[in-house]
Structures are given as C-alpha cells and as structure tokens.
C-alpha cells in the first residue's frame, strides 16, 4: 500500500480538484469534454446542436440542452479512480505505475465521451418513443426517467470498461497473457466504486449540509436500476460461462 501512495495520492487530489472545478464550471469551462461529446451525439443521433455558452449545446428542434450537468464528469472520475485503485498494485515498477496513472486519465476521458454520447442519445429518443407508444409509466417524471436512463447506461458500461481496463493492464503493463484476466472474480469492484461515488460521497455531503431533499427518491431509483443491471450481468455471465464449458466438453 505504502509503495503505491505516490500514485494514489495524486489520483485522489486530481479527483478532488476536478470536483471543485466542476461545481462552478459553465459550458465554456467544460468545452474540453462537452464539445467532443456533442460531436459524438450529433454523429449518433443525426441532430444538430449549436453552442449557446454558457448554457451548453442546444437543439431547438428537440428542445434539448447538453448542459454542464450532462458532461459526464462524475462518470469520468469513477472510471479514473476505479482504474487507479484496482490495478496499480498489480504493476511492478514505479515508472510503469505512474504511466498507468496517465493512461487511466486518458482512457477514462475517451470512455466517458463514448458512453456519455450513447446516454444522451438514448435520453433524447427514448422519452419520445415511450410517449408516442403510451408506454411511459404513470406518475414518472422526466427527471426520474432521465435518472433511470443515465444509471442504466453508466452502470452497465462500467462493467465493460472495467473488463477492458483489466485486459489492457495485463497485456501492456504487466506483460501477462490476456487469457489470464478473468472478470468473474472481480464482479463487485465496479459495484463498489459506483456506489461510493454516486451514493456514498453525495450522502456524506448531504449529511454535512443536513439537506436530504429528494435524496431518498434518487437513492431508491439508482439502487433499483443498479440491482436490475447487476442481476442481468450475472445472468449473462452464467450464460456465457455455460457456453464456453459446452464448447470445451464437445
């Protein structure tokens, strides 16, 4: 643990610095992530957005704004801190550990743009489809649906990202064969980091401010979606494992 502090401490300080910066940042200050995300959303959805700083990127046709709150910065921090604390101890030399720190930042940035673009595109079209088909549950607000979509996309993709990060680490940073990486023994790692960053830290902030308005409802939605996604991931893993075992037997 001590020998990795030279990596862990800068990582934590970077997360704290970004969180402080993000609190007061407008769309201009977040253009480094909002601009490429908007470009990716335009490619996925075919919808044009225009820069309306400092509000964000606006589609007047769909009445949708890619605002600073849509930047995906929190997801970027989850991916970054998860990669640093999950794999640094597996790497031998300090030089390679530091290189992994930098790689984690770049990987988290690119992964966030990719995943967030998908989330925003789904957030634009799914409510329209549900409304047109009459399948939108009664009593569900637009904010609740937005939270459900975001949690579903982010949490499910976190498993994929964790698996890819593990393969990258073992293939390029500790020179082990890719086949030696097996996510089955690390299922709870993405769950833990998502819970800490999305529910744990915000709960601590609410406790400090003594302000719990809307947090219980938010927690119920996030926890419900995460449990559903986790069960689906477990089922898919079992199906995949059974398929591999069948091939070996045959």
mmCIF file of C-alpha atoms in Angstrom:
data_model
loop_
_atom_site.group_PDB
_atom_site.id
_atom_site.type_symbol
_atom_site.label_atom_id
_atom_site.label_comp_id
_atom_site.label_asym_id
_atom_site.label_seq_id
_atom_site.Cartn_x
_atom_site.Cartn_y
_atom_site.Cartn_z
ATOM 1 C CA UNK A 1 0.000 0.000 0.000
ATOM 2 C CA UNK A 2 2.716 2.487 1.013
ATOM 3 C CA UNK A 3 4.728 1.997 -2.150
ATOM 4 C CA UNK A 4 1.660 2.940 -4.194
ATOM 5 C CA UNK A 5 0.960 6.198 -2.337
ATOM 6 C CA UNK A 6 2.971 8.102 -4.957
ATOM 7 C CA UNK A 7 0.193 7.120 -7.383
ATOM 8 C CA UNK A 8 -2.856 7.048 -5.095
ATOM 9 C CA UNK A 9 -2.337 10.494 -3.553
ATOM 10 C CA UNK A 10 -2.048 12.382 -6.887
ATOM 11 C CA UNK A 11 -5.083 10.447 -8.157
ATOM 12 C CA UNK A 12 -7.221 11.447 -5.164
ATOM 13 C CA UNK A 13 -6.024 15.064 -5.337
ATOM 14 C CA UNK A 14 -6.851 15.153 -9.049
ATOM 15 C CA UNK A 15 -10.376 13.858 -8.363
ATOM 16 C CA UNK A 16 -10.926 16.447 -5.628
ATOM 17 C CA UNK A 17 -9.586 19.245 -7.843
ATOM 18 C CA UNK A 18 -11.863 18.288 -10.731
ATOM 19 C CA UNK A 19 -14.884 18.052 -8.406
ATOM 20 C CA UNK A 20 -14.223 21.548 -7.042
ATOM 21 C CA UNK A 21 -13.659 22.891 -10.557
ATOM 22 C CA UNK A 22 -16.843 21.220 -11.827
ATOM 23 C CA UNK A 23 -19.093 22.804 -9.189
ATOM 24 C CA UNK A 24 -18.847 26.276 -10.695
ATOM 25 C CA UNK A 25 -17.897 25.459 -14.286
ATOM 26 C CA UNK A 26 -20.054 26.628 -17.193
ATOM 27 C CA UNK A 27 -20.137 25.140 -20.684
ATOM 28 C CA UNK A 28 -17.128 27.192 -21.802
ATOM 29 C CA UNK A 29 -15.030 25.888 -18.921
ATOM 30 C CA UNK A 30 -16.154 22.329 -19.743
ATOM 31 C CA UNK A 31 -15.728 22.597 -23.511
ATOM 32 C CA UNK A 32 -12.856 20.094 -23.289
ATOM 33 C CA UNK A 33 -15.446 17.370 -22.656
ATOM 34 C CA UNK A 34 -18.746 18.909 -23.798
ATOM 35 C CA UNK A 35 -17.562 19.748 -27.334
ATOM 36 C CA UNK A 36 -16.364 16.230 -28.298
ATOM 37 C CA UNK A 37 -19.368 14.693 -26.546
ATOM 38 C CA UNK A 38 -21.727 16.899 -28.569
ATOM 39 C CA UNK A 39 -19.904 15.990 -31.773
ATOM 40 C CA UNK A 40 -20.353 12.299 -30.923
ATOM 41 C CA UNK A 41 -24.053 12.803 -30.113
ATOM 42 C CA UNK A 42 -24.550 14.574 -33.442
ATOM 43 C CA UNK A 43 -22.978 11.617 -35.226
ATOM 44 C CA UNK A 44 -25.100 9.082 -33.346
ATOM 45 C CA UNK A 45 -28.422 10.903 -33.444
ATOM 46 C CA UNK A 46 -28.250 12.999 -36.590
ATOM 47 C CA UNK A 47 -29.358 16.005 -34.531
ATOM 48 C CA UNK A 48 -27.586 19.343 -34.885
ATOM 49 C CA UNK A 49 -26.609 21.338 -31.811
ATOM 50 C CA UNK A 50 -25.375 24.894 -31.550
ATOM 51 C CA UNK A 51 -23.112 26.324 -28.895
ATOM 52 C CA UNK A 52 -25.103 28.603 -26.598
ATOM 53 C CA UNK A 53 -22.473 29.437 -23.988
ATOM 54 C CA UNK A 54 -22.501 29.475 -21.040
ATOM 55 C CA UNK A 55 -25.672 27.330 -21.014
ATOM 56 C CA UNK A 56 -24.434 24.493 -23.201
ATOM 57 C CA UNK A 57 -25.123 22.996 -26.610
ATOM 58 C CA UNK A 58 -28.743 23.398 -27.719
ATOM 59 C CA UNK A 59 -31.042 21.601 -30.137
ATOM 60 C CA UNK A 60 -34.024 23.881 -30.673
ATOM 61 C CA UNK A 61 -35.806 21.241 -32.747
ATOM 62 C CA UNK A 62 -35.791 18.683 -29.930
ATOM 63 C CA UNK A 63 -35.729 21.240 -27.092
ATOM 64 C CA UNK A 64 -32.713 19.507 -25.598
ATOM 65 C CA UNK A 65 -29.653 21.042 -23.963
ATOM 66 C CA UNK A 66 -26.319 19.307 -23.427
ATOM 67 C CA UNK A 67 -25.538 21.338 -20.332
ATOM 68 C CA UNK A 68 -22.587 21.167 -17.903
ATOM 69 C CA UNK A 69 -24.626 18.724 -15.809
ATOM 70 C CA UNK A 70 -24.644 16.404 -18.866
ATOM 71 C CA UNK A 71 -20.861 16.455 -19.258
ATOM 72 C CA UNK A 72 -20.273 13.068 -17.635
ATOM 73 C CA UNK A 73 -17.504 14.412 -15.392
ATOM 74 C CA UNK A 74 -18.641 12.285 -12.453
ATOM 75 C CA UNK A 75 -18.520 9.145 -14.592
ATOM 76 C CA UNK A 76 -15.045 10.145 -15.777
ATOM 77 C CA UNK A 77 -13.899 10.370 -12.151
ATOM 78 C CA UNK A 78 -15.454 6.987 -11.324
ATOM 79 C CA UNK A 79 -13.645 5.291 -14.204
ATOM 80 C CA UNK A 80 -10.356 7.031 -13.412
ATOM 81 C CA UNK A 81 -10.296 6.286 -9.696
ATOM 82 C CA UNK A 82 -11.518 2.716 -10.250
ATOM 83 C CA UNK A 83 -8.714 2.021 -12.714
ATOM 84 C CA UNK A 84 -6.017 3.539 -10.497
ATOM 85 C CA UNK A 85 -7.026 1.771 -7.275
ATOM 86 C CA UNK A 86 -7.933 -1.547 -8.920
ATOM 87 C CA UNK A 87 -4.822 -2.193 -10.987
ATOM 88 C CA UNK A 88 -1.869 -0.118 -9.741
ATOM 89 C CA UNK A 89 -0.905 -2.729 -7.150
ATOM 90 C CA UNK A 90 -0.608 -5.345 -9.914
ATOM 91 C CA UNK A 91 2.138 -3.385 -11.672
ATOM 92 C CA UNK A 92 5.749 -3.953 -10.638
ATOM 93 C CA UNK A 93 7.825 -0.837 -11.317
ATOM 94 C CA UNK A 94 7.051 2.684 -10.113
ATOM 95 C CA UNK A 95 7.714 4.104 -13.563
ATOM 96 C CA UNK A 96 5.073 1.845 -15.067
ATOM 97 C CA UNK A 97 2.670 2.653 -12.224
ATOM 98 C CA UNK A 98 2.969 6.356 -12.998
ATOM 99 C CA UNK A 99 2.485 5.647 -16.679
ATOM 100 C CA UNK A 100 -0.656 3.693 -15.763
ATOM 101 C CA UNK A 101 -1.877 6.760 -13.866
ATOM 102 C CA UNK A 102 -1.622 8.853 -17.006
ATOM 103 C CA UNK A 103 -3.107 6.112 -19.156
ATOM 104 C CA UNK A 104 -6.051 5.827 -16.756
ATOM 105 C CA UNK A 105 -6.799 9.543 -17.160
ATOM 106 C CA UNK A 106 -6.762 9.346 -20.966
ATOM 107 C CA UNK A 107 -8.717 6.080 -21.036
ATOM 108 C CA UNK A 108 -11.343 7.467 -18.635
ATOM 109 C CA UNK A 109 -11.708 10.608 -20.748
ATOM 110 C CA UNK A 110 -12.238 8.731 -24.019
ATOM 111 C CA UNK A 111 -14.511 6.137 -22.415
ATOM 112 C CA UNK A 112 -16.630 8.891 -20.866
ATOM 113 C CA UNK A 113 -17.158 10.658 -24.186
ATOM 114 C CA UNK A 114 -18.117 7.379 -25.851
ATOM 115 C CA UNK A 115 -20.532 6.249 -23.121
ATOM 116 C CA UNK A 116 -21.980 9.687 -22.446
ATOM 117 C CA UNK A 117 -22.763 10.186 -26.119
ATOM 118 C CA UNK A 118 -24.777 6.971 -26.063
ATOM 119 C CA UNK A 119 -26.536 8.018 -22.849
ATOM 120 C CA UNK A 120 -27.514 11.426 -24.218
ATOM 121 C CA UNK A 121 -28.780 9.954 -27.486
ATOM 122 C CA UNK A 122 -30.927 7.470 -25.595
ATOM 123 C CA UNK A 123 -32.128 10.280 -23.319
ATOM 124 C CA UNK A 124 -33.305 12.225 -26.363
ATOM 125 C CA UNK A 125 -35.133 9.466 -28.220
ATOM 126 C CA UNK A 126 -36.394 7.036 -25.565
ATOM 127 C CA UNK A 127 -38.778 9.506 -23.839
ATOM 128 C CA UNK A 128 -40.235 10.375 -27.255
ATOM 129 C CA UNK A 129 -40.734 6.707 -28.131
ATOM 130 C CA UNK A 130 -42.324 5.937 -24.760
ATOM 131 C CA UNK A 131 -44.615 8.950 -25.001
ATOM 132 C CA UNK A 132 -45.709 8.137 -28.558
ATOM 133 C CA UNK A 133 -46.379 4.488 -27.710
ATOM 134 C CA UNK A 134 -48.148 5.300 -24.452
ATOM 135 C CA UNK A 135 -45.711 3.117 -22.506
ATOM 136 C CA UNK A 136 -44.487 5.839 -20.167
ATOM 137 C CA UNK A 137 -45.355 4.716 -16.603
ATOM 138 C CA UNK A 138 -47.931 6.847 -14.844
ATOM 139 C CA UNK A 139 -46.532 9.236 -12.287
ATOM 140 C CA UNK A 140 -42.985 9.028 -13.625
ATOM 141 C CA UNK A 141 -41.454 12.441 -14.143
ATOM 142 C CA UNK A 142 -38.992 13.407 -16.860
ATOM 143 C CA UNK A 143 -36.305 13.793 -14.181
ATOM 144 C CA UNK A 144 -36.892 10.275 -12.853
ATOM 145 C CA UNK A 145 -36.767 8.781 -16.348
ATOM 146 C CA UNK A 146 -33.571 10.722 -17.046
ATOM 147 C CA UNK A 147 -32.016 9.317 -13.861
ATOM 148 C CA UNK A 148 -33.041 5.768 -14.800
ATOM 149 C CA UNK A 149 -31.575 6.062 -18.297
ATOM 150 C CA UNK A 150 -28.327 7.567 -17.028
ATOM 151 C CA UNK A 151 -27.891 4.972 -14.297
ATOM 152 C CA UNK A 152 -28.641 2.087 -16.657
ATOM 153 C CA UNK A 153 -26.149 3.203 -19.302
ATOM 154 C CA UNK A 154 -23.381 4.309 -16.950
ATOM 155 C CA UNK A 155 -23.568 1.369 -14.538
ATOM 156 C CA UNK A 156 -23.822 -1.320 -17.224
ATOM 157 C CA UNK A 157 -20.960 0.184 -19.230
ATOM 158 C CA UNK A 158 -18.809 0.387 -16.106
ATOM 159 C CA UNK A 159 -18.571 -3.420 -16.124
ATOM 160 C CA UNK A 160 -17.412 -3.357 -19.749
ATOM 161 C CA UNK A 161 -14.876 -0.623 -19.062
ATOM 162 C CA UNK A 162 -13.530 -2.452 -16.020
ATOM 163 C CA UNK A 163 -13.072 -5.608 -18.065
ATOM 164 C CA UNK A 164 -11.305 -3.718 -20.874
ATOM 165 C CA UNK A 165 -9.075 -1.893 -18.379
ATOM 166 C CA UNK A 166 -8.062 -5.203 -16.814
ATOM 167 C CA UNK A 167 -7.158 -6.643 -20.186
ATOM 168 C CA UNK A 168 -5.176 -3.534 -21.134
ATOM 169 C CA UNK A 169 -3.322 -3.616 -17.822
ATOM 170 C CA UNK A 170 -2.333 -7.261 -18.039
ATOM 171 C CA UNK A 171 -1.462 -7.116 -21.723
ATOM 172 C CA UNK A 172 0.580 -3.925 -21.834
ATOM 173 C CA UNK A 173 1.565 -3.030 -18.280
ATOM 174 C CA UNK A 174 2.423 -6.287 -16.504
ATOM 175 C CA UNK A 175 3.123 -8.383 -19.568
ATOM 176 C CA UNK A 176 0.724 -11.217 -18.793
ATOM 177 C CA UNK A 177 -1.393 -13.073 -21.296
ATOM 178 C CA UNK A 178 -4.863 -11.602 -21.869
ATOM 179 C CA UNK A 179 -6.417 -15.001 -21.212
ATOM 180 C CA UNK A 180 -5.234 -14.794 -17.618
ATOM 181 C CA UNK A 181 -7.579 -11.883 -16.940
ATOM 182 C CA UNK A 182 -10.936 -13.060 -15.657
ATOM 183 C CA UNK A 183 -13.531 -10.577 -14.503
ATOM 184 C CA UNK A 184 -15.595 -13.222 -12.717
ATOM 185 C CA UNK A 185 -13.543 -12.783 -9.551
ATOM 186 C CA UNK A 186 -13.873 -9.006 -9.624
ATOM 187 C CA UNK A 187 -17.620 -8.516 -10.070
ATOM 188 C CA UNK A 188 -18.030 -6.317 -7.011
ATOM 189 C CA UNK A 189 -15.312 -3.798 -7.886
ATOM 190 C CA UNK A 190 -17.393 -1.700 -10.348
ATOM 191 C CA UNK A 191 -20.378 -2.016 -7.997
ATOM 192 C CA UNK A 192 -18.347 -0.700 -5.077
ATOM 193 C CA UNK A 193 -16.884 2.279 -6.905
ATOM 194 C CA UNK A 194 -20.191 3.272 -8.462
ATOM 195 C CA UNK A 195 -21.953 3.080 -5.099
ATOM 196 C CA UNK A 196 -19.237 5.111 -3.352
ATOM 197 C CA UNK A 197 -19.063 7.860 -5.970
ATOM 198 C CA UNK A 198 -22.779 8.121 -6.848
ATOM 199 C CA UNK A 199 -24.398 7.491 -3.467
ATOM 200 C CA UNK A 200 -21.763 7.419 -0.716
ATOM 201 C CA UNK A 201 -19.971 10.725 -1.283
ATOM 202 C CA UNK A 202 -23.192 12.657 -2.090
ATOM 203 C CA UNK A 203 -24.752 11.213 1.096
ATOM 204 C CA UNK A 204 -21.796 12.481 3.115
ATOM 205 C CA UNK A 205 -22.262 15.925 1.582
ATOM 206 C CA UNK A 206 -25.969 15.876 2.368
ATOM 207 C CA UNK A 207 -25.197 14.843 5.928
ATOM 208 C CA UNK A 208 -22.787 17.740 6.317
ATOM 209 C CA UNK A 209 -25.344 20.222 4.952
ATOM 210 C CA UNK A 210 -28.251 18.468 6.680
ATOM 211 C CA UNK A 211 -30.190 18.596 3.427
ATOM 212 C CA UNK A 212 -31.898 15.359 2.328
ATOM 213 C CA UNK A 213 -34.460 16.851 -0.059
ATOM 214 C CA UNK A 214 -35.125 14.392 -2.885
ATOM 215 C CA UNK A 215 -32.162 12.181 -1.970
ATOM 216 C CA UNK A 216 -34.215 9.198 -0.766
ATOM 217 C CA UNK A 217 -36.170 9.069 -4.011
ATOM 218 C CA UNK A 218 -32.948 9.399 -6.002
ATOM 219 C CA UNK A 219 -31.322 6.612 -3.966
ATOM 220 C CA UNK A 220 -34.268 4.270 -4.497
ATOM 221 C CA UNK A 221 -34.198 4.806 -8.269
ATOM 222 C CA UNK A 222 -30.422 4.398 -8.556
ATOM 223 C CA UNK A 223 -30.319 1.339 -6.274
ATOM 224 C CA UNK A 224 -33.235 -0.300 -8.089
ATOM 225 C CA UNK A 225 -31.662 0.182 -11.506
ATOM 226 C CA UNK A 226 -28.237 -0.982 -10.284
ATOM 227 C CA UNK A 227 -29.673 -4.147 -8.756
ATOM 228 C CA UNK A 228 -31.510 -4.916 -12.009
ATOM 229 C CA UNK A 229 -28.393 -4.328 -14.100
ATOM 230 C CA UNK A 230 -26.225 -6.381 -11.732
ATOM 231 C CA UNK A 231 -28.646 -9.305 -11.933
ATOM 232 C CA UNK A 232 -28.639 -9.053 -15.731
ATOM 233 C CA UNK A 233 -24.830 -9.031 -15.775
ATOM 234 C CA UNK A 234 -24.747 -12.123 -13.543
ATOM 235 C CA UNK A 235 -27.201 -13.909 -15.837
ATOM 236 C CA UNK A 236 -25.218 -13.026 -18.946
ATOM 237 C CA UNK A 237 -22.002 -14.218 -17.306
ATOM 238 C CA UNK A 238 -23.612 -17.547 -16.431
ATOM 239 C CA UNK A 239 -24.904 -17.973 -19.976
ATOM 240 C CA UNK A 240 -21.510 -17.074 -21.404
ATOM 241 C CA UNK A 241 -19.692 -19.414 -18.990
ATOM 242 C CA UNK A 242 -22.077 -22.260 -19.785
ATOM 243 C CA UNK A 243 -21.483 -21.728 -23.496
ATOM 244 C CA UNK A 244 -17.726 -21.860 -23.029
ATOM 245 C CA UNK A 245 -17.966 -25.017 -20.913
ATOM 246 C CA UNK A 246 -20.157 -26.685 -23.559
ATOM 247 C CA UNK A 247 -17.598 -25.903 -26.251
ATOM 248 C CA UNK A 248 -14.779 -27.377 -24.140
ATOM 249 C CA UNK A 249 -16.725 -30.550 -23.466
ATOM 250 C CA UNK A 250 -17.614 -31.002 -27.122
#
